[in-house]
Tab-separated table of C-alpha atoms in Angstrom:
chain	number	residue	atom	x	y	z
A	104	UNK	CA	5.100	-18.175	-1.194
A	105	UNK	CA	3.329	-21.423	-1.286
A	106	UNK	CA	-0.630	-20.269	-1.935
A	107	UNK	CA	-2.437	-23.721	-1.171
A	108	UNK	CA	-1.144	-26.832	-0.042
A	109	UNK	CA	-2.511	-30.167	0.569
A	110	UNK	CA	-5.318	-32.560	-0.165
A	111	UNK	CA	-7.828	-30.685	-1.824
A	112	UNK	CA	-11.577	-30.999	-2.107
A	113	UNK	CA	-12.416	-29.013	-5.079
A	114	UNK	CA	-9.781	-30.261	-7.531
A	115	UNK	CA	-10.531	-33.827	-6.134
A	116	UNK	CA	-13.878	-34.548	-6.685
A	117	UNK	CA	-13.943	-32.271	-9.670
A	118	UNK	CA	-12.220	-33.678	-13.188
A	119	UNK	CA	-10.232	-30.642	-14.989
A	120	UNK	CA	-13.392	-29.768	-17.435
A	121	UNK	CA	-11.337	-27.991	-19.917
A	122	UNK	CA	-7.488	-27.372	-20.784
A	123	UNK	CA	-7.294	-24.083	-22.610
A	124	UNK	CA	-4.168	-23.404	-25.236
A	125	UNK	CA	-1.253	-21.001	-24.128
A	126	UNK	CA	-0.340	-17.953	-26.212
A	127	UNK	CA	1.482	-18.646	-29.133
A	128	UNK	CA	1.459	-15.410	-30.706
A	129	UNK	CA	1.233	-11.565	-30.429
A	130	UNK	CA	-1.875	-10.449	-30.052
A	131	UNK	CA	-4.203	-6.957	-29.587
A	132	UNK	CA	-7.207	-6.896	-27.597
A	133	UNK	CA	-9.581	-4.133	-26.201
A	134	UNK	CA	-9.408	-5.744	-22.325
A	135	UNK	CA	-7.027	-7.856	-20.794
A	136	UNK	CA	-8.188	-9.988	-17.448
A	137	UNK	CA	-5.214	-11.045	-15.546
A	138	UNK	CA	-5.982	-13.785	-13.498
A	139	UNK	CA	-7.987	-17.428	-14.200
A	140	UNK	CA	-9.290	-17.315	-10.562
A	141	UNK	CA	-12.899	-16.825	-9.516
A	142	UNK	CA	-11.748	-13.276	-9.919
A	143	UNK	CA	-10.718	-12.972	-13.070
A	144	UNK	CA	-13.774	-15.247	-14.295
A	145	UNK	CA	-16.281	-13.175	-13.220
A	146	UNK	CA	-14.991	-10.389	-14.985
A	147	UNK	CA	-14.456	-11.613	-18.078
A	148	UNK	CA	-18.566	-13.261	-17.903
A	149	UNK	CA	-19.204	-9.356	-16.807
A	150	UNK	CA	-17.411	-7.571	-19.391
A	151	UNK	CA	-17.952	-10.175	-22.538
A	152	UNK	CA	-22.010	-9.673	-21.465
A	153	UNK	CA	-21.717	-6.189	-21.797
A	154	UNK	CA	-20.163	-6.855	-25.446
A	155	UNK	CA	-16.741	-5.993	-24.785
A	156	UNK	CA	-13.377	-7.659	-26.888
A	157	UNK	CA	-12.062	-9.984	-23.812
A	158	UNK	CA	-9.362	-11.639	-23.269
A	159	UNK	CA	-8.400	-13.663	-20.263
A	160	UNK	CA	-4.795	-15.096	-19.171
A	161	UNK	CA	-3.582	-17.261	-16.651
A	162	UNK	CA	0.085	-18.064	-15.485
A	163	UNK	CA	-0.735	-21.689	-14.104
A	164	UNK	CA	-4.189	-23.702	-15.063
A	165	UNK	CA	-7.266	-21.795	-14.311
A	166	UNK	CA	-9.201	-22.380	-11.325
A	167	UNK	CA	-5.404	-23.925	-9.533
A	168	UNK	CA	-4.396	-21.393	-7.301
A	169	UNK	CA	-6.090	-20.096	-4.740
A	170	UNK	CA	-9.830	-20.479	-6.054
A	171	UNK	CA	-9.368	-24.356	-5.257
A	172	UNK	CA	-8.366	-23.845	-1.789
A	173	UNK	CA	-11.532	-21.670	-1.091
A	174	UNK	CA	-14.077	-22.234	1.365
A	175	UNK	CA	-16.420	-20.770	-0.822
A	176	UNK	CA	-18.535	-19.039	1.777
A	177	UNK	CA	-20.895	-16.723	0.480
A	178	UNK	CA	-22.075	-13.837	3.192
A	179	UNK	CA	-23.153	-10.802	3.793
A	180	UNK	CA	-21.594	-10.403	6.449
A	181	UNK	CA	-17.626	-9.255	5.779
A	182	UNK	CA	-14.704	-10.154	8.121
A	183	UNK	CA	-15.584	-7.033	10.759
A	184	UNK	CA	-18.927	-6.549	12.029
A	185	UNK	CA	-21.121	-3.953	11.470
A	186	UNK	CA	-20.263	-1.741	14.885
A	187	UNK	CA	-16.739	-2.062	13.877
A	188	UNK	CA	-16.676	-1.215	10.322
A	189	UNK	CA	-18.945	2.069	11.667
A	190	UNK	CA	-16.715	3.359	13.954
A	191	UNK	CA	-13.835	2.396	11.236
A	192	UNK	CA	-15.401	4.446	8.213
A	193	UNK	CA	-18.809	5.882	9.227
A	194	UNK	CA	-21.985	4.338	9.971
A	195	UNK	CA	-23.693	5.111	6.204
A	196	UNK	CA	-21.245	3.883	4.408
A	197	UNK	CA	-20.376	0.381	6.523
A	198	UNK	CA	-23.940	-0.116	6.076
A	199	UNK	CA	-23.389	0.240	2.702
A	200	UNK	CA	-21.406	-1.876	2.381
A	201	UNK	CA	-23.327	-4.739	3.868
A	202	UNK	CA	-25.796	-3.758	1.602
A	203	UNK	CA	-23.797	-4.273	-1.388
A	204	UNK	CA	-22.204	-7.464	-0.132
A	205	UNK	CA	-26.119	-8.455	0.660
A	206	UNK	CA	-27.181	-7.857	-3.201
A	207	UNK	CA	-23.964	-9.913	-4.224
A	208	UNK	CA	-25.965	-12.767	-3.354
A	209	UNK	CA	-29.077	-11.987	-5.517
A	210	UNK	CA	-26.245	-11.090	-8.333
A	211	UNK	CA	-24.885	-14.564	-7.757
A	212	UNK	CA	-28.434	-16.203	-8.097
A	213	UNK	CA	-28.541	-14.349	-11.271
A	214	UNK	CA	-25.136	-15.512	-12.579
A	215	UNK	CA	-26.232	-19.183	-12.105
A	216	UNK	CA	-29.387	-18.448	-13.876
A	217	UNK	CA	-27.365	-18.034	-17.349
A	218	UNK	CA	-24.634	-20.684	-16.353
A	219	UNK	CA	-25.366	-24.384	-17.889
A	220	UNK	CA	-24.127	-25.754	-14.396
A	221	UNK	CA	-25.656	-24.236	-11.264
A	222	UNK	CA	-22.488	-25.332	-9.403
A	223	UNK	CA	-23.953	-26.181	-6.138
A	224	UNK	CA	-25.202	-22.811	-5.157
A	225	UNK	CA	-27.741	-22.940	-2.550
A	226	UNK	CA	-28.581	-19.797	-0.399
A	227	UNK	CA	-28.246	-20.522	3.235
A	228	UNK	CA	-29.035	-18.826	7.239
A	229	UNK	CA	-26.378	-17.399	8.650
A	230	UNK	CA	-25.369	-17.716	12.685
A	231	UNK	CA	-22.764	-15.591	14.153
A	232	UNK	CA	-22.619	-16.436	17.657
A	233	UNK	CA	-20.309	-16.723	20.905
A	234	UNK	CA	-19.979	-18.436	23.698
A	235	UNK	CA	-18.697	-16.122	25.676
A	236	UNK	CA	-20.960	-14.350	28.409
A	237	UNK	CA	-18.921	-11.415	28.226
A	238	UNK	CA	-19.560	-10.580	24.848
A	239	UNK	CA	-23.386	-11.205	24.534
A	240	UNK	CA	-24.293	-7.304	24.942
A	241	UNK	CA	-21.572	-6.381	22.223
A	242	UNK	CA	-23.518	-9.300	20.359
A	243	UNK	CA	-26.723	-7.742	20.925
A	244	UNK	CA	-25.501	-4.079	19.766
A	245	UNK	CA	-24.408	-5.832	16.495
A	246	UNK	CA	-27.991	-7.137	16.388
A	247	UNK	CA	-29.834	-4.448	16.881
A	248	UNK	CA	-27.714	-2.176	14.733
A	249	UNK	CA	-28.538	-4.710	11.702
A	250	UNK	CA	-31.750	-4.537	12.575
A	251	UNK	CA	-32.250	-1.024	12.605
A	252	UNK	CA	-30.896	-0.958	8.918
A	253	UNK	CA	-33.120	-3.304	7.222
A	254	UNK	CA	-31.541	-6.685	8.125
A	255	UNK	CA	-33.438	-10.056	8.503
A	256	UNK	CA	-32.000	-11.036	11.408
A	257	UNK	CA	-33.209	-12.241	14.859
A	258	UNK	CA	-31.378	-12.802	18.175
A	259	UNK	CA	-30.486	-16.172	19.616
A	260	UNK	CA	-30.422	-15.810	23.248
A	261	UNK	CA	-28.756	-18.694	25.413
A	262	UNK	CA	-32.064	-21.267	25.905
A	263	UNK	CA	-33.357	-20.268	22.236
A	264	UNK	CA	-30.100	-21.262	20.691
A	265	UNK	CA	-29.725	-24.995	22.885
A	266	UNK	CA	-32.884	-25.637	21.357
A	267	UNK	CA	-31.143	-25.475	18.032
A	268	UNK	CA	-27.815	-26.213	18.196
A	269	UNK	CA	-25.594	-28.698	20.086
A	270	UNK	CA	-22.883	-26.498	21.050
A	271	UNK	CA	-22.612	-24.116	23.240
A	272	UNK	CA	-24.037	-20.772	22.478
A	273	UNK	CA	-24.652	-17.851	24.692
A	274	UNK	CA	-25.962	-15.643	22.084
A	275	UNK	CA	-25.879	-15.663	18.286
A	276	UNK	CA	-27.848	-13.402	15.197
A	277	UNK	CA	-29.258	-15.590	13.440
A	278	UNK	CA	-29.766	-14.174	9.649
A	279	UNK	CA	-32.734	-15.262	7.739
A	280	UNK	CA	-30.766	-14.544	4.663
A	281	UNK	CA	-27.521	-13.456	3.097
A	282	UNK	CA	-25.734	-16.775	3.232
A	283	UNK	CA	-24.924	-19.450	0.766
A	284	UNK	CA	-22.391	-21.598	-0.649
A	285	UNK	CA	-20.955	-22.794	-4.199
A	286	UNK	CA	-18.601	-24.673	-5.879
A	287	UNK	CA	-15.799	-22.109	-6.778
A	288	UNK	CA	-13.693	-24.888	-9.099
A	289	UNK	CA	-17.148	-25.584	-11.035
A	290	UNK	CA	-17.589	-22.033	-10.681
A	291	UNK	CA	-15.015	-20.783	-12.276
A	292	UNK	CA	-15.187	-23.343	-15.642
A	293	UNK	CA	-18.902	-22.272	-15.761
A	294	UNK	CA	-18.205	-18.571	-15.981
A	295	UNK	CA	-15.072	-18.855	-18.447
A	296	UNK	CA	-16.723	-21.069	-20.863
A	297	UNK	CA	-19.973	-18.930	-20.717
A	298	UNK	CA	-17.624	-15.805	-21.571
A	299	UNK	CA	-15.675	-17.963	-24.142
A	300	UNK	CA	-19.307	-18.667	-26.109
A	301	UNK	CA	-19.172	-14.849	-25.772
A	302	UNK	CA	-16.425	-14.325	-27.449
A	303	UNK	CA	-13.570	-14.795	-24.710
A	304	UNK	CA	-10.664	-15.805	-25.440
A	305	UNK	CA	-8.755	-17.964	-22.486
A	306	UNK	CA	-4.804	-18.736	-22.102
A	307	UNK	CA	-3.478	-21.028	-19.549
A	308	UNK	CA	-0.376	-21.443	-19.056
A	309	UNK	CA	0.726	-17.560	-20.086
A	310	UNK	CA	2.273	-15.687	-17.648
A	311	UNK	CA	2.712	-11.722	-17.909
A	312	UNK	CA	6.631	-11.216	-16.813
A	313	UNK	CA	6.613	-7.282	-17.519
A	314	UNK	CA	3.779	-4.588	-17.683
A	315	UNK	CA	3.993	-1.204	-19.807
A	316	UNK	CA	1.146	1.418	-18.987
A	317	UNK	CA	0.835	4.798	-20.334
A	318	UNK	CA	-2.385	7.109	-21.271
A	319	UNK	CA	-2.903	5.403	-24.688
A	320	UNK	CA	-2.482	1.659	-24.160
A	321	UNK	CA	-0.925	-1.187	-22.294
A	322	UNK	CA	1.666	-3.574	-23.661
A	323	UNK	CA	2.509	-6.773	-21.795
A	324	UNK	CA	5.184	-9.584	-22.359
A	325	UNK	CA	4.593	-12.936	-21.844
A	326	UNK	CA	7.114	-15.786	-20.751
A	327	UNK	CA	7.779	-16.961	-24.124
A	328	UNK	CA	8.443	-13.295	-25.471
A	329	UNK	CA	5.099	-12.819	-26.865
A	330	UNK	CA	3.323	-9.321	-26.423
A	331	UNK	CA	-0.164	-8.536	-25.908
A	332	UNK	CA	-1.236	-5.168	-26.819
A	333	UNK	CA	-4.269	-3.702	-25.061
A	334	UNK	CA	-6.548	-0.722	-24.501
A	335	UNK	CA	-7.590	-1.707	-20.842
A	336	UNK	CA	-5.895	-4.515	-18.366
A	337	UNK	CA	-7.860	-5.426	-15.132
A	338	UNK	CA	-5.144	-7.141	-12.625
A	339	UNK	CA	-7.247	-9.852	-10.847
A	340	UNK	CA	-4.272	-11.970	-10.246
A	341	UNK	CA	-4.854	-11.772	-5.970
A	342	UNK	CA	-1.735	-12.235	-3.850
A	343	UNK	CA	0.622	-11.722	-6.472
A	344	UNK	CA	-0.479	-8.132	-7.307
A	345	UNK	CA	0.779	-6.631	-4.155
A	346	UNK	CA	4.444	-6.012	-6.061
A	347	UNK	CA	2.533	-3.249	-8.023
A	348	UNK	CA	1.968	-0.793	-4.808
A	349	UNK	CA	4.828	0.489	-2.944
A	350	UNK	CA	2.574	0.050	0.011
A	351	UNK	CA	0.741	-2.443	2.204
A	352	UNK	CA	-2.590	-3.097	1.062
A	353	UNK	CA	-3.573	-6.333	2.892
A	354	UNK	CA	-2.204	-8.284	5.561
A	355	UNK	CA	-1.284	-12.220	4.812
A	356	UNK	CA	-2.793	-15.416	6.814
A	357	UNK	CA	-2.896	-19.117	6.356
A	358	UNK	CA	-6.179	-21.134	7.162
A	359	UNK	CA	-6.554	-24.458	7.465
A	360	UNK	CA	-9.482	-26.706	6.479
A	361	UNK	CA	-10.855	-30.453	6.665
A	362	UNK	CA	-13.236	-31.967	4.755
A	363	UNK	CA	-15.351	-35.037	5.918
A	364	UNK	CA	-16.381	-37.515	3.859
A	365	UNK	CA	-20.600	-37.195	3.100
A	366	UNK	CA	-22.438	-37.542	6.355
A	367	UNK	CA	-25.710	-38.937	6.649
A	368	UNK	CA	-27.520	-36.425	9.163
A	369	UNK	CA	-27.059	-33.397	10.832
A	370	UNK	CA	-28.114	-33.851	13.915
A	371	UNK	CA	-27.537	-29.985	15.906
A	372	UNK	CA	-27.030	-28.230	13.341
A	373	UNK	CA	-30.069	-26.171	12.381
A	374	UNK	CA	-30.666	-25.773	8.954
A	375	UNK	CA	-27.214	-26.452	8.074
A	376	UNK	CA	-26.841	-22.933	7.943
A	377	UNK	CA	-23.584	-21.037	7.797
A	378	UNK	CA	-21.822	-21.388	11.289
A	379	UNK	CA	-19.061	-18.777	12.388
A	380	UNK	CA	-17.716	-17.670	15.716
A	381	UNK	CA	-16.954	-14.332	16.899
A	382	UNK	CA	-13.569	-15.358	17.612
A	383	UNK	CA	-10.227	-14.303	16.414
A	384	UNK	CA	-9.618	-15.688	14.490
A	385	UNK	CA	-12.351	-17.266	13.715
A	386	UNK	CA	-13.882	-20.385	12.981
A	387	UNK	CA	-15.959	-21.695	10.190
A	388	UNK	CA	-18.683	-24.145	8.759
A	389	UNK	CA	-20.328	-25.083	6.074
A	390	UNK	CA	-21.682	-28.316	4.283
A	391	UNK	CA	-21.675	-29.346	0.372
A	392	UNK	CA	-23.992	-30.459	-2.039
A	393	UNK	CA	-22.936	-34.032	-1.378
A	394	UNK	CA	-23.547	-33.201	2.677
A	395	UNK	CA	-19.860	-33.245	3.449
A	396	UNK	CA	-18.300	-30.497	6.580
A	397	UNK	CA	-16.452	-28.192	5.557
A	398	UNK	CA	-14.536	-26.449	9.199
A	399	UNK	CA	-12.080	-23.940	8.841
A	400	UNK	CA	-9.933	-21.296	10.551
A	401	UNK	CA	-6.735	-21.465	13.309
A	402	UNK	CA	-5.427	-18.450	10.973
A	403	UNK	CA	-2.033	-18.059	11.228
A	404	UNK	CA	-0.317	-14.513	10.346
A	405	UNK	CA	1.910	-14.782	7.691
A	406	UNK	CA	5.829	-13.367	8.160
A	407	UNK	CA	8.221	-12.688	5.398
A	408	UNK	CA	8.125	-14.001	1.904
A	409	UNK	CA	11.027	-16.240	2.753
A	410	UNK	CA	9.416	-17.350	6.185
A	411	UNK	CA	8.262	-20.764	7.353
A	412	UNK	CA	4.691	-19.832	7.553
A	413	UNK	CA	4.712	-18.594	3.858
A	414	UNK	CA	6.202	-21.515	2.588
A	415	UNK	CA	4.492	-23.960	4.680
A	416	UNK	CA	4.946	-27.393	3.389
A	417	UNK	CA	2.241	-30.137	3.312
A	418	UNK	CA	4.447	-32.409	5.896
A	419	UNK	CA	5.115	-29.326	8.516
A	420	UNK	CA	3.894	-30.646	11.759
A	421	UNK	CA	2.330	-27.486	12.362
A	422	UNK	CA	-0.298	-28.391	9.929
A	423	UNK	CA	-1.557	-31.679	11.044
A	424	UNK	CA	-1.639	-29.925	14.585
A	425	UNK	CA	-4.263	-27.440	12.992
A	426	UNK	CA	-6.367	-30.127	11.290
A	427	UNK	CA	-6.442	-31.852	14.731
A	428	UNK	CA	-7.556	-29.553	16.081
A	429	UNK	CA	-10.062	-28.419	13.441
A	430	UNK	CA	-11.438	-32.062	14.175
A	431	UNK	CA	-11.314	-31.796	17.946
A	432	UNK	CA	-13.530	-28.751	16.915
A	433	UNK	CA	-16.128	-30.186	14.708
A	434	UNK	CA	-16.353	-33.200	17.207
A	435	UNK	CA	-17.266	-31.084	20.251
A	436	UNK	CA	-19.478	-29.151	18.230
A	437	UNK	CA	-21.784	-32.496	16.947
A	438	UNK	CA	-21.377	-34.769	19.212
A	439	UNK	CA	-24.266	-36.815	17.665
A	440	UNK	CA	-23.133	-36.628	14.251
A	441	UNK	CA	-21.633	-40.043	14.410
A	442	UNK	CA	-20.217	-40.453	10.990
A	443	UNK	CA	-17.595	-38.127	10.987
A	444	UNK	CA	-14.465	-38.983	8.948
A	445	UNK	CA	-11.720	-36.546	7.586
A	446	UNK	CA	-11.170	-37.035	3.606
A	447	UNK	CA	-9.396	-34.204	2.673
A	448	UNK	CA	-7.228	-31.150	4.949
A	449	UNK	CA	-5.640	-28.512	2.889
A	450	UNK	CA	-4.291	-25.139	3.721
A	451	UNK	CA	-4.067	-21.836	1.873
A	452	UNK	CA	-2.950	-17.824	2.121
A	453	UNK	CA	-5.717	-15.393	1.943
A	454	UNK	CA	-5.698	-11.774	3.244
A	455	UNK	CA	-7.704	-9.249	4.905
A	456	UNK	CA	-7.438	-5.291	4.256
A	457	UNK	CA	-7.744	-2.618	7.592
A	458	UNK	CA	-11.189	-2.359	6.540
A	459	UNK	CA	-12.236	-6.001	5.484
A	460	UNK	CA	-13.195	-4.849	1.991
A	461	UNK	CA	-11.799	-5.119	-1.428
A	462	UNK	CA	-9.930	-3.054	-3.206
A	463	UNK	CA	-11.113	-2.075	-6.946
A	464	UNK	CA	-10.505	0.619	-9.449
A	465	UNK	CA	-7.859	2.546	-10.911
A	466	UNK	CA	-4.158	3.083	-9.171
A	467	UNK	CA	-2.569	6.171	-10.684
A	468	UNK	CA	1.018	5.112	-11.164
A	469	UNK	CA	-0.245	2.454	-13.589
A	470	UNK	CA	-2.513	4.297	-16.202
A	471	UNK	CA	-5.280	1.923	-18.189
A	472	UNK	CA	-5.054	-0.207	-15.641
A	473	UNK	CA	-8.084	-1.568	-12.899
A	474	UNK	CA	-7.265	-3.591	-9.958
A	475	UNK	CA	-9.976	-6.283	-8.283
A	476	UNK	CA	-8.388	-7.337	-5.658
A	477	UNK	CA	-11.060	-9.348	-3.064
A	478	UNK	CA	-9.262	-10.013	-0.253
A	479	UNK	CA	-10.870	-12.002	2.836
A	480	UNK	CA	-13.803	-13.988	3.504
A	481	UNK	CA	-16.262	-12.574	1.426
A	482	UNK	CA	-13.955	-12.615	-2.352
A	483	UNK	CA	-16.631	-14.140	-4.454
A	484	UNK	CA	-19.443	-12.219	-3.805
A	485	UNK	CA	-16.493	-9.121	-3.905
A	486	UNK	CA	-15.624	-10.108	-7.104
A	487	UNK	CA	-19.346	-9.709	-8.595
A	488	UNK	CA	-19.143	-6.466	-7.157
A	489	UNK	CA	-16.002	-5.498	-8.848
A	490	UNK	CA	-17.063	-6.867	-11.790
A	491	UNK	CA	-20.155	-4.689	-12.080
A	492	UNK	CA	-18.358	-1.534	-10.797
A	493	UNK	CA	-14.991	-1.962	-13.128
A	494	UNK	CA	-17.400	-3.081	-16.354
A	495	UNK	CA	-19.382	0.556	-15.499
A	496	UNK	CA	-16.355	2.404	-14.989
A	497	UNK	CA	-15.116	1.037	-18.765
A	498	UNK	CA	-18.555	1.844	-20.312
A	499	UNK	CA	-18.002	5.405	-18.914
A	500	UNK	CA	-20.207	5.337	-15.547
A	501	UNK	CA	-18.116	5.479	-12.902
A	502	UNK	CA	-20.333	4.555	-9.845
A	503	UNK	CA	-20.282	6.232	-6.211
A	504	UNK	CA	-19.743	2.980	-4.292
A	505	UNK	CA	-15.883	2.872	-5.857
A	506	UNK	CA	-15.308	6.011	-3.138
A	507	UNK	CA	-15.916	2.620	-0.522
A	508	UNK	CA	-13.190	0.579	-2.580
A	509	UNK	CA	-10.595	3.069	-3.613
A	510	UNK	CA	-6.794	1.692	-3.538
A	511	UNK	CA	-5.594	4.759	-1.810
A	512	UNK	CA	-8.122	4.891	1.249
């Protein structure tokens, strides 16, 4: 499966800050984190913060798989809106999920305060809108539901929206807080750097080929025939983790992204807030710290492992068609931004669970293994939630939030 393809922003504008060793001996550790992307890095951060002897291994280069194709939009909103999620899991649980994700933004700020690099972390307002008149009543219902449950939201009607944005909006929910963006590649390395300072052992180019869990510990073997013995293993390998389950835990899609060169002004884009429409698939926009515009969407569902979409190559005409659609949307939305010039184009695989929530916790067929599988558009905030919940679980505090994200739900 081709996880990412194209010319990716984060790995082009950032140099590789550190090269990590590969494992070349047998080792023992208390906790082993599998996966050197953003989820693994956040998990290692929380475990080492608690003084737990932790090792992290990545089969490729740290931060070079799905992480570098992330648009790194941070929002309390999840892929399924509050009304829709309430219909699936109940109102109280849905509100709890939104509140936990909202808290993740505060937790991200706390993390950044403890790192040497702010990783371009910036808090932003959020716009969730429709350009379809027939969807306005539903969106108004969603707004009232959020308002009643304490979220800081305003409803924009067509007239109000026209004064703030240069594209057609029939109605929108404007969230005054609950959004932000970050550079995920810099964040991954900053987290690992901090964790190494606390005692983390990190290895890249170290592929785990076999896992043997039992009731006392877990034995793992690498492709170079070295052995790792761990008290607990945390599997944070994203889409690769599907192999451990006998049922489908996530639907996979390929999403497409383009990034401009830095632009001089953002006429027609109120406060350069995060933007997302209510279509399926939806289109989303953010800016970067150096004033680039990122627009993504045009998702296509992945078929089987050997399908064209699963292994889409960079030169496939479909890629350029998707990039052209996104560029046209961008120029149509912001006709007064005159210096739009596309610099990066890439695509990557992402997943959505049936309820839009992550899979975090234990799996009864693999004793002494925890999973932190944070699929969906909120993967980074979900990773923060997962890191905290699994740390507490390891320390003997099974928090009730784990029921929301359990693997067998």
